Amino acid sequence: APDCLTPAQVENARSAWASVKTKSGALVYPGRSPGLESGWRIPAPGAPLNPLFADSPRYVGRQDPNWDPMTFDLETDLGLALKNAGFVEASDPDLAKFKARGGKLLLYHGWADPGPAPENTINYYDAVNKKLSGKHDDWMRLFLMPGVGHCGGGVGPDQADFLGAIERWREKGEAPAQIIATRPAGRGGPPSPDGFGAPRPAMSRPLCPHPQVARYKGSGSTDDAANFSCVAP
């Protein structure tokens, strides 16, 4: 209804998916993806800032224990963060030495992550491919998890044997063409009168190596991984 949200509240909601850019339009960080809403961090009015968000820029970025995070300015503080806190970012795409010694890199990210943006992980994956010239799915693969939050949780299937997949890849040379993810039956569906959410069935779904996606075959339960196949988008 028109009186549901004020225009200011609508813009605030849109900011949850918006990318962070400088005044000149340069991309600093991509936006989050739809599906993060249940994990969106909305501070209570008057509550102190979470140290998780305040202390890193204060002590690592600014290196000033008295700095007020509420004075943060993207244009000026971004440079300081890159200068003083660059060592905490594992963002170097040059993995040539890792590849040369037989390393296998298996990345995964939940599409509904309210923290790190899944698009940023895709950007890193693409940057490695570009830096090393070519396609490198014989030693590096990225699996995106629809409906899954930060490392787990959410409406999607979040239980997957990544360790087993990388062991078979490294020790037997079996690159993971797909990884089956599962979600147990339980509550958490649409709101129910008891307040616990409607029951939801168990679910399984294939996770596909990026850029492939899981596509429904057209028949059978959509909660069964057997009824999906990994295909090019």
CSV table of C-alpha atoms in Angstrom, one decimal:
chain,number,residue,atom,x,y,z
A,1,ALA,CA,0.0,0.0,0.0
A,2,PRO,CA,1.1,3.6,-0.5
A,3,ASP,CA,1.5,4.1,3.2
A,4,CYS,CA,3.7,1.0,3.7
A,5,LEU,CA,7.1,2.7,3.3
A,6,THR,CA,8.1,6.4,3.0
A,7,PRO,CA,10.1,7.4,0.0
A,8,ALA,CA,13.2,7.7,2.3
A,9,GLN,CA,12.6,4.2,3.6
A,10,VAL,CA,12.3,2.9,0.0
A,11,GLU,CA,15.6,4.5,-0.9
A,12,ASN,CA,17.2,3.0,2.2
A,13,ALA,CA,16.0,-0.5,1.2
A,14,ARG,CA,17.3,-0.1,-2.3
A,15,SER,CA,20.7,0.8,-0.8
A,16,ALA,CA,21.0,-2.8,0.4
A,17,TRP,CA,21.5,-4.0,-3.2
A,18,ALA,CA,23.3,-0.9,-4.4
A,19,SER,CA,27.0,-1.0,-5.3
A,20,VAL,CA,29.4,1.4,-3.6
A,21,LYS,CA,30.9,4.0,-5.9
A,22,THR,CA,33.0,7.1,-5.6
A,23,LYS,CA,31.7,10.5,-6.7
A,24,SER,CA,33.4,10.0,-10.0
A,25,GLY,CA,31.5,6.8,-10.5
A,26,ALA,CA,34.4,4.4,-10.0
A,27,LEU,CA,33.2,1.0,-8.5
A,28,VAL,CA,34.5,0.4,-5.0
A,29,TYR,CA,32.4,-2.7,-4.1
A,30,PRO,CA,29.6,-4.4,-5.9
A,31,GLY,CA,26.1,-4.6,-4.5
A,32,ARG,CA,24.6,-7.5,-2.7
A,33,SER,CA,22.1,-9.9,-4.5
A,34,PRO,CA,18.4,-10.2,-3.9
A,35,GLY,CA,17.7,-12.8,-1.2
A,36,LEU,CA,19.8,-11.2,1.5
A,37,GLU,CA,16.9,-9.4,3.2
A,38,SER,CA,16.4,-11.7,6.2
A,39,GLY,CA,20.1,-11.1,7.1
A,40,TRP,CA,20.2,-7.4,6.4
A,41,ARG,CA,21.9,-5.7,9.3
A,42,ILE,CA,19.7,-2.8,10.4
A,43,PRO,CA,21.1,-1.2,13.6
A,44,ALA,CA,18.5,-0.3,16.3
A,45,PRO,CA,18.1,3.5,16.7
A,46,GLY,CA,20.4,4.8,19.3
A,47,ALA,CA,22.4,1.6,19.6
A,48,PRO,CA,26.2,1.8,19.6
A,49,LEU,CA,28.0,0.8,16.4
A,50,ASN,CA,28.9,-2.9,16.2
A,51,PRO,CA,32.7,-3.1,16.9
A,52,LEU,CA,32.9,-5.5,13.9
A,53,PHE,CA,32.2,-2.5,11.7
A,54,ALA,CA,33.8,0.3,13.8
A,55,ASP,CA,37.1,-1.1,15.0
A,56,SER,CA,38.6,-2.2,11.6
A,57,PRO,CA,38.5,1.3,10.1
A,58,ARG,CA,39.4,2.8,13.4
A,59,TYR,CA,42.5,0.8,14.3
A,60,VAL,CA,43.6,-0.7,11.0
A,61,GLY,CA,42.5,1.8,8.4
A,62,ARG,CA,42.8,5.1,10.3
A,63,GLN,CA,45.2,3.8,13.0
A,64,ASP,CA,43.6,6.2,15.4
A,65,PRO,CA,41.8,4.8,18.5
A,66,ASN,CA,40.0,8.2,18.9
A,67,TRP,CA,38.6,8.3,15.3
A,68,ASP,CA,34.8,8.6,15.1
A,69,PRO,CA,33.5,6.1,12.5
A,70,MET,CA,30.5,8.4,12.0
A,71,THR,CA,32.8,10.8,10.2
A,72,PHE,CA,33.8,8.2,7.6
A,73,ASP,CA,34.2,9.7,4.2
A,74,LEU,CA,34.5,7.4,1.2
A,75,GLU,CA,36.6,9.7,-0.9
A,76,THR,CA,39.3,10.3,1.8
A,77,ASP,CA,39.1,7.2,3.9
A,78,LEU,CA,39.2,4.7,1.0
A,79,GLY,CA,42.8,5.7,0.2
A,80,LEU,CA,43.9,5.3,3.8
A,81,ALA,CA,42.2,1.9,4.0
A,82,LEU,CA,44.1,0.7,0.9
A,83,LYS,CA,47.3,2.0,2.2
A,84,ASN,CA,47.1,0.9,5.8
A,85,ALA,CA,44.9,-2.2,5.6
A,86,GLY,CA,45.7,-3.7,2.3
A,87,PHE,CA,47.5,-6.6,4.0
A,88,VAL,CA,44.2,-8.1,5.2
A,89,GLU,CA,42.8,-8.5,1.8
A,90,ALA,CA,43.4,-11.8,-0.1
A,91,SER,CA,42.7,-10.1,-3.4
A,92,ASP,CA,45.9,-10.7,-5.4
A,93,PRO,CA,44.8,-12.6,-8.6
A,94,ASP,CA,48.3,-13.8,-9.4
A,95,LEU,CA,48.0,-17.4,-8.3
A,96,ALA,CA,50.6,-18.7,-10.8
A,97,LYS,CA,52.9,-20.2,-8.1
A,98,PHE,CA,49.9,-21.9,-6.4
A,99,LYS,CA,48.9,-23.4,-9.7
A,100,ALA,CA,52.4,-24.5,-10.6
A,101,ARG,CA,52.8,-26.6,-7.5
A,102,GLY,CA,49.6,-28.5,-8.2
A,103,GLY,CA,47.2,-26.5,-6.0
A,104,LYS,CA,43.4,-26.8,-6.4
A,105,LEU,CA,41.2,-23.9,-5.4
A,106,LEU,CA,37.5,-24.6,-4.7
A,107,LEU,CA,35.5,-21.4,-4.1
A,108,TYR,CA,31.9,-21.2,-2.9
A,109,HIS,CA,29.6,-18.3,-2.0
A,110,GLY,CA,25.9,-18.1,-1.1
A,111,TRP,CA,23.8,-15.9,-3.4
A,112,ALA,CA,21.9,-14.6,-0.3
A,113,ASP,CA,25.0,-13.6,1.7
A,114,PRO,CA,24.2,-10.3,3.5
A,115,GLY,CA,27.9,-9.7,4.1
A,116,PRO,CA,30.5,-10.1,1.4
A,117,ALA,CA,28.9,-9.6,-2.0
A,118,PRO,CA,28.9,-12.8,-4.1
A,119,GLU,CA,29.5,-10.7,-7.2
A,120,ASN,CA,32.8,-9.7,-5.6
A,121,THR,CA,33.9,-13.4,-5.5
A,122,ILE,CA,32.9,-13.7,-9.2
A,123,ASN,CA,35.0,-10.7,-9.9
A,124,TYR,CA,38.0,-12.3,-8.2
A,125,TYR,CA,37.5,-15.5,-10.1
A,126,ASP,CA,37.4,-13.6,-13.3
A,127,ALA,CA,40.5,-11.6,-12.4
A,128,VAL,CA,42.5,-14.8,-11.8
A,129,ASN,CA,41.5,-16.1,-15.2
A,130,LYS,CA,42.4,-12.8,-16.8
A,131,LYS,CA,45.8,-12.5,-14.9
A,132,LEU,CA,46.8,-16.0,-15.9
A,133,SER,CA,45.5,-15.7,-19.4
A,134,GLY,CA,42.8,-18.2,-20.3
A,135,LYS,CA,40.4,-20.6,-18.6
A,136,HIS,CA,41.6,-22.5,-15.6
A,137,ASP,CA,38.9,-24.9,-14.5
A,138,ASP,CA,41.4,-27.7,-14.3
A,139,TRP,CA,42.6,-26.3,-11.0
A,140,MET,CA,40.1,-23.5,-9.9
A,141,ARG,CA,36.3,-23.7,-9.8
A,142,LEU,CA,33.7,-21.5,-8.2
A,143,PHE,CA,30.3,-22.8,-6.9
A,144,LEU,CA,27.5,-20.4,-6.2
A,145,MET,CA,24.7,-21.5,-3.8
A,146,PRO,CA,21.2,-20.1,-4.5
A,147,GLY,CA,19.3,-19.0,-1.5
A,148,VAL,CA,22.2,-19.5,0.9
A,149,GLY,CA,23.4,-16.9,3.4
A,150,HIS,CA,26.8,-16.2,4.9
A,151,CYS,CA,28.6,-19.5,4.8
A,152,GLY,CA,25.2,-21.2,5.5
A,153,GLY,CA,21.6,-20.6,6.4
A,154,GLY,CA,18.8,-19.2,4.2
A,155,VAL,CA,16.1,-20.9,2.2
A,156,GLY,CA,18.5,-22.8,-0.1
A,157,PRO,CA,20.4,-26.1,0.5
A,158,ASP,CA,23.5,-25.2,2.4
A,159,GLN,CA,25.0,-28.6,3.3
A,160,ALA,CA,27.7,-29.8,0.8
A,161,ASP,CA,30.7,-32.0,1.0
A,162,PHE,CA,33.3,-29.5,-0.4
A,163,LEU,CA,36.1,-31.2,1.5
A,164,GLY,CA,35.4,-34.5,-0.2
A,165,ALA,CA,35.2,-32.8,-3.6
A,166,ILE,CA,38.5,-31.1,-3.2
A,167,GLU,CA,40.1,-34.3,-1.9
A,168,ARG,CA,39.0,-36.3,-4.9
A,169,TRP,CA,40.1,-33.5,-7.2
A,170,ARG,CA,43.6,-33.2,-5.6
A,171,GLU,CA,44.3,-36.9,-4.9
A,172,LYS,CA,42.5,-38.6,-7.8
A,173,GLY,CA,42.3,-35.9,-10.5
A,174,GLU,CA,38.5,-35.9,-10.5
A,175,ALA,CA,37.4,-32.3,-11.1
A,176,PRO,CA,34.0,-31.6,-9.5
A,177,ALA,CA,31.5,-31.3,-12.4
A,178,GLN,CA,28.8,-30.7,-9.8
A,179,ILE,CA,28.4,-30.9,-6.0
A,180,ILE,CA,25.1,-31.9,-4.4
A,181,ALA,CA,23.9,-29.6,-1.7
A,182,THR,CA,21.1,-30.6,0.7
A,183,ARG,CA,18.8,-28.9,3.2
A,184,PRO,CA,17.0,-31.0,5.9
A,185,ALA,CA,13.2,-30.9,6.4
A,186,GLY,CA,12.0,-28.4,9.0
A,187,ARG,CA,10.3,-25.1,9.6
A,188,GLY,CA,11.2,-21.8,8.0
A,189,GLY,CA,8.7,-21.5,5.2
A,190,PRO,CA,6.1,-18.8,4.8
A,191,PRO,CA,4.7,-17.3,8.1
A,192,SER,CA,2.3,-19.6,9.9
A,193,PRO,CA,-0.2,-18.9,12.7
A,194,ASP,CA,2.2,-20.3,15.4
A,195,GLY,CA,4.9,-17.9,14.3
A,196,PHE,CA,7.5,-20.6,13.5
A,197,GLY,CA,7.0,-20.6,9.8
A,198,ALA,CA,5.4,-23.3,7.7
A,199,PRO,CA,7.0,-26.7,7.4
A,200,ARG,CA,9.3,-27.1,4.4
A,201,PRO,CA,10.5,-30.3,2.8
A,202,ALA,CA,14.0,-31.6,2.5
A,203,MET,CA,15.7,-30.3,-0.6
A,204,SER,CA,18.7,-31.3,-2.7
A,205,ARG,CA,20.1,-29.3,-5.6
A,206,PRO,CA,23.3,-29.6,-7.7
A,207,LEU,CA,25.8,-26.8,-7.3
A,208,CYS,CA,27.4,-26.1,-10.7
A,209,PRO,CA,30.8,-24.7,-11.5
A,210,HIS,CA,30.5,-21.0,-12.5
A,211,PRO,CA,29.2,-19.9,-15.0
A,212,GLN,CA,27.0,-23.0,-15.3
A,213,VAL,CA,23.6,-23.0,-13.6
A,214,ALA,CA,21.3,-25.7,-12.4
A,215,ARG,CA,18.3,-26.0,-14.8
A,216,TYR,CA,15.1,-27.9,-14.1
A,217,LYS,CA,14.6,-30.8,-16.5
A,218,GLY,CA,10.8,-30.1,-16.6
A,219,SER,CA,9.4,-33.0,-14.6
A,220,GLY,CA,9.7,-34.4,-11.1
A,221,SER,CA,10.0,-32.6,-7.7
A,222,THR,CA,11.9,-29.3,-7.7
A,223,ASP,CA,13.3,-30.4,-4.3
A,224,ASP,CA,15.2,-33.3,-5.9
A,225,ALA,CA,18.7,-32.7,-7.4
A,226,ALA,CA,18.1,-35.6,-9.8
A,227,ASN,CA,15.7,-33.4,-11.7
A,228,PHE,CA,18.2,-30.7,-12.5
A,229,SER,CA,21.3,-30.5,-14.7
A,230,CYS,CA,24.2,-28.2,-14.9
A,231,VAL,CA,24.1,-26.2,-18.2
A,232,ALA,CA,25.6,-23.0,-19.6
A,233,PRO,CA,23.4,-19.9,-18.8
